[in-house]
Amino acid sequence: MTTRRDPYDGFPGRVGRTFADSEPAWPPRRTAPDRAPNIVVVLVDDMGYSDIGPFGSEIGTPVLDELAGQGVRLTNYHTMPLCSPARAALLTGLNPHRVGYAMVANSDPGFPGYGMEIADDIPTLAELLHDSGYATYAVGKWHLVRDSASNAADHRGNWPLQKGFDRYYGVLEGLTSLFHPHQLVRDNSPLDIDELPEGYYYTDDITDEAISMVKSLRAHDPDKPFFLYLAHNAVHGPLQAKEEDIARHRGHYDDGWDALRDRRFAAQLAAGLFPPGTELPERNGEAGLDVPAWDSLTEDQQRLYARYMEVYAAMVDNIDQNLGRLTETLDALGELDNTIIVFTSDNGGTGEGGLEGTRSYFSRFVHHPQLPSDWTPDVDRDPALIGGPRSLVHYPRGWGMASNTPFRLYKGHTYAGGVRVPFVLSWPEGIRDGRLTQGVRPQYQYVTDIAPTLLELAGIARPEMRAGVPLQELDGVSFTPVLTDPAHTSTHAEQYCEMTGNRSYYRDGHKLVTLHRPGAPYDDSEWALYDIRADPTEIHDLAARHPELVKELSAAWESAAWRNGVFPLPDGSGALARRNPAEERLARPLTLLPGTPELERYRSSRLISFRSFDIAVAVDAPGEGVLVSHGDQGGGYVLYAEDGRLHFAYNEYGVLHETDAGPVPEGPHEVTVAATAEKGLRWRFSVAVDGVERAAPASVHQLIGMAPFQGISVGVDRKSPVSWPVHERHGSFRHTGRLRSVTYRPGAAAPDSPAAVAAALREAAAAFE
């Protein structure tokens, strides 16, 4: 059976045999409501509650100060404790487990809450605004596509343009180098870039792109409102800032995190952000999360640790500068008054830099249950490199504690340090129209409330159907009444939360919360109870005094968890390391030809991660330059020819090992790099030419976790180099000879592979039972 639609069916005009006998008609133009505001959502990554001026910071943020002064500050705004779940909740208005983001988009254990794909019956804020006549733009961090689906061969169904955005520019994954971003994407295509311009800085770049998008829109359409989602990768690690920004903060943190925390808390109390009687908790003291007294550190430690915070402050400073460039553009276009600007963070400040911080971010970032005793989570590098392109660093967790002033704990936790963040909303025209009242709001509101609030302020009703598909109901509730009336009660009465086993349940001012230890049972002994109206800093545990309330709220959490797809909870089985079996095809041998664009990070990792492997390089004429490279200053390896000699450089999380493999004769050859995985997370490399071993350097630690962070390139070392000395001599060092192919042959799994570790954990659990 065939189907043929009548081309004239439903046409409201009249069609005769000629134009003279006909009456034209045009479909109605889709337009936004009259005077619909522009909407700008600025989302910062890993910024704590106290890191901007309106929330107690000493860091100069004059643009945010002005926006907050003429707008609204939500002082009791809560988010998810990790980035992908927070972004899913913000852009959809649904609880993240329902959307499929129980975790960051770097896992795939095979359960609904970890699906990492936004379903068709869950429209994003961008889709709904686009349907209503808005132009929609996104720049910066996306992190709502699973890492295994971030490559150019994927169907791209969860990339920004397929989720409602007209334009996109940024990085799909969760973090990147701010000097050498590993894979920039424009719209639907990864960009193939050898070298970035002199003085390049990613935060400036994405702001340039955002401004360009807005200017282009106004040049083409004077009336169409826009939604701009400006998602910074800053201030996520690795911490990197421009030298001129760092210079302004030199010496500002020499007195340490304890003094900084006291000053910020005093400023918060003076600004009326907390009720009288609010207490500042003791330093975080939980095992593995503890912070030493600043005065207990040596002078050398204090000097080193202060450098990290200077870089962090410079990053916050730079974000404010770039926001100023955007607001100046809107002002020059005459549109600042009718633009809603929301500024917030995806989660609280982090403790991932460890007790002493690191100059080797990917080494510190590794999460493996069997790290060997000789593993080095920091490298002894010149402190002058901290913050620059050659050093991937993160601060000691004492600064994360100060970032979250006055709250306890960090990103990843369901205590306030992980989930209470700054929130500023500015809309001058809304103030004049009486839809906003300036000032501070102490009402509890949640990240899922942002989408329905912005839709209501734009005058747009969320439909029940879209493209013939019934839409899932919202979890968020618009807080426009709170914006209008400072005395209005919170519109969000209760909320569950879960992240890697950390749990909480909020209801009408009481909060039930756990600090879950991995592998520990999920029982009622974990619960603590706080009245956050009187005790917002979660100091006084009321669980023993109110066992019935604990029982009631824990039952409510259990019910909400089943209703939202939270289960199964993480345990000690190693299941979170599990990947879709379909990925096994990515471990087949792969041949790359000259001219192949850089292989995406995750795709590259499947060829070498936790395994032995060989790289066979077929060369017809050796020439000079890079034969193959994989990685960057945070870890990687590169094979290159220079001055007639073959060299293999291995960057071990910032420690560079250079090996001279001897002269390369003219004519065709096969150069082979072989890596044998050994126990203790080590590789033993050898380099051979035409089957004859030329070099066998000492064994090194394997690159695991997120390293190598930059993918494989053939015939060039793109963007961030593996070897900085080679980069200084030659830049990206594109090969000048005739390179035929590079073939990766993945080998046997390492003794410490996730599969082997998971099997051992399962056997241990079975023996214990």
mmCIF file of C-alpha atoms in Angstrom, residues 347-504:
data_model
loop_
_atom_site.group_PDB
_atom_site.id
_atom_site.type_symbol
_atom_site.label_atom_id
_atom_site.label_comp_id
_atom_site.label_asym_id
_atom_site.label_seq_id
_atom_site.Cartn_x
_atom_site.Cartn_y
_atom_site.Cartn_z
ATOM 1 C CA ASN A 347 27.583 21.920 42.112
ATOM 2 C CA GLY A 348 29.723 22.957 45.042
ATOM 3 C CA GLY A 349 33.481 23.333 45.282
ATOM 4 C CA THR A 350 35.558 20.184 45.070
ATOM 5 C CA GLY A 351 37.925 18.192 47.240
ATOM 6 C CA GLU A 352 39.300 16.195 44.316
ATOM 7 C CA GLY A 353 42.723 17.874 44.548
ATOM 8 C CA GLY A 354 43.366 15.846 47.691
ATOM 9 C CA LEU A 355 45.013 16.909 50.911
ATOM 10 C CA GLU A 356 48.009 18.607 49.302
ATOM 11 C CA GLY A 357 46.756 19.479 45.811
ATOM 12 C CA THR A 358 48.492 18.340 42.669
ATOM 13 C CA ARG A 359 50.560 19.429 39.708
ATOM 14 C CA SER A 360 49.541 16.175 38.007
ATOM 15 C CA TYR A 361 45.768 16.385 37.659
ATOM 16 C CA PHE A 362 45.117 13.121 35.837
ATOM 17 C CA SER A 363 47.322 11.182 38.217
ATOM 18 C CA ARG A 364 45.392 12.569 41.194
ATOM 19 C CA PHE A 365 42.084 12.078 39.374
ATOM 20 C CA VAL A 366 42.558 8.301 38.996
ATOM 21 C CA HIS A 367 40.024 6.171 40.862
ATOM 22 C CA HIS A 368 41.286 2.585 41.009
ATOM 23 C CA PRO A 369 40.938 0.240 43.978
ATOM 24 C CA GLN A 370 44.418 -1.233 43.509
ATOM 25 C CA LEU A 371 46.718 1.739 43.007
ATOM 26 C CA PRO A 372 50.298 0.562 43.661
ATOM 27 C CA SER A 373 52.300 1.975 46.556
ATOM 28 C CA ASP A 374 54.627 3.846 44.175
ATOM 29 C CA TRP A 375 51.764 5.761 42.512
ATOM 30 C CA THR A 376 52.460 9.507 42.605
ATOM 31 C CA PRO A 377 49.392 11.771 42.753
ATOM 32 C CA ASP A 378 51.647 14.843 42.461
ATOM 33 C CA VAL A 379 54.856 15.601 40.581
ATOM 34 C CA ASP A 380 57.609 17.866 41.776
ATOM 35 C CA ARG A 381 57.418 20.632 39.188
ATOM 36 C CA ASP A 382 58.490 24.246 39.283
ATOM 37 C CA PRO A 383 55.781 26.199 41.159
ATOM 38 C CA ALA A 384 56.168 28.935 38.535
ATOM 39 C CA LEU A 385 54.384 26.598 36.093
ATOM 40 C CA ILE A 386 51.250 26.409 38.263
ATOM 41 C CA GLY A 387 48.301 27.813 36.340
ATOM 42 C CA GLY A 388 50.048 27.859 32.964
ATOM 43 C CA PRO A 389 49.697 25.601 29.907
ATOM 44 C CA ARG A 390 52.472 23.220 30.975
ATOM 45 C CA SER A 391 50.946 22.184 34.284
ATOM 46 C CA LEU A 392 47.561 20.565 34.904
ATOM 47 C CA VAL A 393 46.895 21.367 38.547
ATOM 48 C CA HIS A 394 44.250 21.361 41.231
ATOM 49 C CA TYR A 395 44.170 23.007 44.629
ATOM 50 C CA PRO A 396 44.318 21.215 48.009
ATOM 51 C CA ARG A 397 40.854 20.493 49.369
ATOM 52 C CA GLY A 398 41.285 23.139 52.069
ATOM 53 C CA TRP A 399 40.525 25.707 49.358
ATOM 54 C CA GLY A 400 37.475 23.682 48.330
ATOM 55 C CA MET A 401 36.306 23.909 51.937
ATOM 56 C CA ALA A 402 36.788 27.689 51.850
ATOM 57 C CA SER A 403 35.001 27.845 48.485
ATOM 58 C CA ASN A 404 31.958 26.230 50.101
ATOM 59 C CA THR A 405 31.907 28.588 53.114
ATOM 60 C CA PRO A 406 30.025 28.191 55.387
ATOM 61 C CA PHE A 407 29.001 24.652 54.472
ATOM 62 C CA ARG A 408 30.454 21.210 55.117
ATOM 63 C CA LEU A 409 32.063 18.819 52.619
ATOM 64 C CA TYR A 410 32.368 19.049 48.856
ATOM 65 C CA LYS A 411 31.192 18.297 45.341
ATOM 66 C CA GLY A 412 29.822 14.761 45.178
ATOM 67 C CA HIS A 413 28.294 14.974 48.661
ATOM 68 C CA THR A 414 24.665 15.593 49.507
ATOM 69 C CA TYR A 415 25.693 17.760 52.450
ATOM 70 C CA ALA A 416 25.346 21.474 51.738
ATOM 71 C CA GLY A 417 28.936 21.883 50.525
ATOM 72 C CA GLY A 418 28.067 19.756 47.508
ATOM 73 C CA VAL A 419 24.632 21.155 46.706
ATOM 74 C CA ARG A 420 24.230 24.766 47.878
ATOM 75 C CA VAL A 421 25.673 27.203 45.355
ATOM 76 C CA PRO A 422 25.325 30.895 44.468
ATOM 77 C CA PHE A 423 22.334 31.961 42.403
ATOM 78 C CA VAL A 424 21.827 35.432 40.902
ATOM 79 C CA LEU A 425 18.950 36.482 38.646
ATOM 80 C CA SER A 426 18.821 39.882 36.963
ATOM 81 C CA TRP A 427 16.070 41.355 34.762
ATOM 82 C CA PRO A 428 15.826 45.168 34.893
ATOM 83 C CA GLU A 429 12.613 45.317 32.866
ATOM 84 C CA GLY A 430 11.051 42.713 35.116
ATOM 85 C CA ILE A 431 11.920 44.886 38.119
ATOM 86 C CA ARG A 432 10.210 47.892 36.538
ATOM 87 C CA ASP A 433 7.158 45.825 35.591
ATOM 88 C CA GLY A 434 6.773 44.462 39.108
ATOM 89 C CA ARG A 435 7.475 40.844 38.122
ATOM 90 C CA LEU A 436 10.682 40.910 40.183
ATOM 91 C CA THR A 437 11.454 42.531 43.489
ATOM 92 C CA GLN A 438 15.118 43.155 44.240
ATOM 93 C CA GLY A 439 16.811 41.548 47.213
ATOM 94 C CA VAL A 440 17.731 38.343 48.993
ATOM 95 C CA ARG A 441 15.493 35.253 49.076
ATOM 96 C CA PRO A 442 16.011 32.631 51.802
ATOM 97 C CA GLN A 443 13.385 30.244 50.345
ATOM 98 C CA TYR A 444 14.437 26.718 49.388
ATOM 99 C CA GLN A 445 14.435 26.228 45.607
ATOM 100 C CA TYR A 446 15.880 23.456 43.478
ATOM 101 C CA VAL A 447 17.718 23.133 40.156
ATOM 102 C CA THR A 448 14.676 21.541 38.484
ATOM 103 C CA ASP A 449 12.784 24.803 39.136
ATOM 104 C CA ILE A 450 14.902 26.836 36.701
ATOM 105 C CA ALA A 451 13.314 25.602 33.450
ATOM 106 C CA PRO A 452 9.657 26.134 34.498
ATOM 107 C CA THR A 453 10.539 29.523 36.002
ATOM 108 C CA LEU A 454 12.210 30.774 32.832
ATOM 109 C CA LEU A 455 9.352 29.479 30.679
ATOM 110 C CA GLU A 456 6.838 31.340 32.843
ATOM 111 C CA LEU A 457 8.859 34.556 32.783
ATOM 112 C CA ALA A 458 9.004 34.256 28.986
ATOM 113 C CA GLY A 459 5.232 33.838 28.830
ATOM 114 C CA ILE A 460 5.444 30.309 27.418
ATOM 115 C CA ALA A 461 3.311 27.394 28.618
ATOM 116 C CA ARG A 462 4.925 23.954 28.577
ATOM 117 C CA PRO A 463 2.779 21.795 26.284
ATOM 118 C CA GLU A 464 1.422 18.348 27.128
ATOM 119 C CA MET A 465 2.369 17.027 23.689
ATOM 120 C CA ARG A 466 5.265 17.702 21.333
ATOM 121 C CA ALA A 467 5.553 16.327 17.804
ATOM 122 C CA GLY A 468 2.744 13.913 18.643
ATOM 123 C CA VAL A 469 4.536 12.562 21.730
ATOM 124 C CA PRO A 470 3.027 12.975 25.247
ATOM 125 C CA LEU A 471 5.570 14.739 27.440
ATOM 126 C CA GLN A 472 6.740 13.547 30.835
ATOM 127 C CA GLU A 473 5.593 15.724 33.712
ATOM 128 C CA LEU A 474 7.948 18.181 35.392
ATOM 129 C CA ASP A 475 9.480 17.727 38.821
ATOM 130 C CA GLY A 476 10.435 21.384 39.079
ATOM 131 C CA VAL A 477 8.064 24.148 40.127
ATOM 132 C CA SER A 478 8.242 27.739 38.947
ATOM 133 C CA PHE A 479 9.431 30.127 41.648
ATOM 134 C CA THR A 480 8.133 33.261 39.948
ATOM 135 C CA PRO A 481 5.944 34.007 43.026
ATOM 136 C CA VAL A 482 9.116 34.062 45.148
ATOM 137 C CA LEU A 483 10.788 36.443 42.693
ATOM 138 C CA THR A 484 7.827 38.796 42.885
ATOM 139 C CA ASP A 485 7.091 38.576 46.610
ATOM 140 C CA PRO A 486 9.984 38.237 49.071
ATOM 141 C CA ALA A 487 7.554 36.934 51.704
ATOM 142 C CA HIS A 488 6.114 34.166 49.519
ATOM 143 C CA THR A 489 6.763 30.639 50.731
ATOM 144 C CA SER A 490 9.045 28.298 48.806
ATOM 145 C CA THR A 491 7.356 26.661 45.850
ATOM 146 C CA HIS A 492 9.399 23.469 46.288
ATOM 147 C CA ALA A 493 8.400 21.692 49.489
ATOM 148 C CA GLU A 494 10.367 18.444 49.297
ATOM 149 C CA GLN A 495 13.144 16.837 47.305
ATOM 150 C CA TYR A 496 15.175 13.629 47.244
ATOM 151 C CA CYS A 497 18.834 13.537 46.179
ATOM 152 C CA GLU A 498 21.341 10.761 45.477
ATOM 153 C CA MET A 499 24.877 10.723 44.159
ATOM 154 C CA THR A 500 27.213 7.691 44.223
ATOM 155 C CA GLY A 501 25.351 6.423 47.266
ATOM 156 C CA ASN A 502 25.238 9.731 49.142
ATOM 157 C CA ARG A 503 21.564 10.397 49.868
ATOM 158 C CA SER A 504 19.355 13.156 51.222
#
